[in-house]
Short mmCIF file of C-alpha atoms in Angstrom, two decimals:
data_model
loop_
_atom_site.label_atom_id
_atom_site.label_comp_id
_atom_site.label_asym_id
_atom_site.label_seq_id
_atom_site.Cartn_x
_atom_site.Cartn_y
_atom_site.Cartn_z
CA UNK A 17 169.22 160.45 22.04
CA UNK A 18 165.82 161.77 21.02
CA UNK A 19 165.32 163.93 17.93
CA UNK A 20 163.52 166.54 20.09
CA UNK A 21 164.19 167.69 23.67
CA UNK A 22 162.37 165.56 26.25
CA UNK A 23 162.21 167.73 29.38
CA UNK A 24 158.99 166.51 30.99
CA UNK A 25 158.15 163.25 32.73
CA UNK A 26 155.07 161.05 32.41
CA UNK A 27 154.28 158.18 34.76
CA UNK A 28 152.37 155.21 33.36
CA UNK A 29 150.39 152.99 35.72
CA UNK A 30 149.38 149.61 34.36
CA UNK A 31 147.16 147.17 36.22
CA UNK A 32 148.49 143.67 36.82
CA UNK A 33 146.97 140.44 35.55
CA UNK A 34 143.19 140.08 35.62
CA UNK A 35 141.33 137.29 37.36
CA UNK A 36 138.35 135.41 35.89
CA UNK A 37 136.04 138.27 36.90
CA UNK A 38 138.16 140.98 35.25
CA UNK A 39 139.48 142.35 38.53
CA UNK A 40 143.21 143.15 38.74
CA UNK A 41 145.29 140.83 40.89
CA UNK A 42 148.69 141.81 42.18
CA UNK A 43 150.22 145.25 42.42
CA UNK A 44 150.03 147.65 39.45
CA UNK A 45 153.15 148.19 37.37
CA UNK A 46 154.55 151.74 37.26
CA UNK A 47 156.73 152.99 34.38
CA UNK A 48 158.36 156.41 34.00
CA UNK A 49 159.26 158.01 30.66
CA UNK A 50 160.91 161.27 29.64
CA UNK A 51 158.64 163.06 27.21
CA UNK A 52 157.57 166.29 25.55
CA UNK A 53 154.07 167.54 26.33
CA UNK A 54 152.28 169.84 23.87
CA UNK A 55 148.95 171.22 25.04
CA UNK A 56 146.31 173.02 23.04
CA UNK A 57 142.61 173.63 22.64
CA UNK A 58 140.12 174.66 20.02
CA UNK A 59 136.58 175.98 19.94
CA UNK A 60 133.91 173.86 18.28
CA UNK A 61 130.73 175.70 17.30
CA UNK A 62 127.42 174.57 15.90
CA UNK A 63 125.89 177.15 13.58
CA UNK A 64 122.15 177.39 13.08
CA UNK A 65 120.34 179.03 10.18
CA UNK A 66 116.85 180.01 11.26
CA UNK A 67 114.70 182.09 8.92
CA UNK A 68 117.69 183.44 7.03
CA UNK A 69 119.51 184.45 10.20
CA UNK A 70 122.55 182.57 11.38
CA UNK A 71 123.17 182.00 15.06
CA UNK A 72 125.51 179.96 17.20
CA UNK A 73 123.70 176.91 18.51
CA UNK A 74 126.37 175.57 20.86
CA UNK A 75 129.99 176.15 21.76
CA UNK A 76 132.42 173.67 23.22
CA UNK A 77 136.10 173.96 24.06
CA UNK A 78 138.02 170.82 23.14
CA UNK A 79 141.36 170.33 24.85
CA UNK A 80 144.01 168.18 23.19
CA UNK A 81 147.30 167.11 24.74
CA UNK A 82 150.02 165.36 22.76
CA UNK A 83 152.70 163.42 24.62
CA UNK A 84 155.80 162.53 22.57
CA UNK A 85 158.01 159.68 23.83
CA UNK A 86 161.40 158.55 22.49
CA UNK A 87 161.44 155.59 20.08
CA UNK A 88 158.91 152.82 20.76
CA UNK A 89 157.17 153.11 24.13
CA UNK A 90 154.87 150.31 25.29
CA UNK A 91 151.76 152.39 26.00
CA UNK A 92 148.33 150.71 26.06
CA UNK A 93 144.80 152.09 25.99
CA UNK A 94 144.18 150.58 29.44
CA UNK A 95 147.10 152.49 31.02
CA UNK A 96 146.66 155.58 33.19
CA UNK A 97 149.11 158.39 32.43
CA UNK A 98 150.03 161.00 35.04
CA UNK A 99 151.79 164.24 34.11
CA UNK A 100 152.10 167.83 35.30
CA UNK A 101 150.94 170.46 32.82
CA UNK A 102 152.40 173.94 32.25
CA UNK A 103 150.09 175.40 34.90
CA UNK A 104 151.42 173.02 37.56
CA UNK A 105 148.25 170.88 37.66
CA UNK A 106 148.62 167.11 37.96
CA UNK A 107 146.57 165.27 35.30
CA UNK A 108 145.60 161.58 35.30
CA UNK A 109 144.32 160.55 31.88
CA UNK A 110 143.93 157.58 29.55
CA UNK A 111 145.13 157.54 25.93
CA UNK A 112 142.70 158.36 23.13
CA UNK A 113 145.13 157.71 20.25
CA UNK A 114 148.56 156.04 20.15
CA UNK A 115 150.76 156.49 17.06
CA UNK A 116 154.22 155.15 16.29
CA UNK A 117 156.17 157.59 14.10
CA UNK A 118 158.83 155.87 11.99
CA UNK A 119 161.89 157.27 10.28
CA UNK A 120 162.83 156.73 6.65
CA UNK A 121 164.54 153.46 7.58
CA UNK A 122 161.27 152.13 9.06
CA UNK A 123 162.46 152.11 12.69
CA UNK A 124 160.34 153.87 15.33
CA UNK A 125 161.70 157.30 16.27
CA UNK A 126 158.78 158.62 18.38
CA UNK A 127 155.63 157.39 20.06
CA UNK A 128 152.82 159.97 20.09
CA UNK A 129 150.05 159.60 22.65
CA UNK A 130 146.99 161.84 22.36
CA UNK A 131 145.05 162.29 25.61
#
């Protein structure tokens, strides 16, 4: 049993073995995990100071999605993750950061994947 509710589902598609040219051979492997998906965004601004006046040089919205999986989940940077967000859109993404969160006893309790 997970320490948090896992009410969403993420599908992980992993390519099979690679040949000598780096092309996948064989069918891809598909794994399904229960998860919790937390979505968010933030605004990144570049401020300019020209002649004593400050102005905004550029603005960019950065979206961050955190996927929490129970215990240790074998997720790799080469995997493609598919999930449905809160707006009902289907997203196909690759991991940016994978973290294993351990309990006080040192055993993995969650796997966090940032996409």
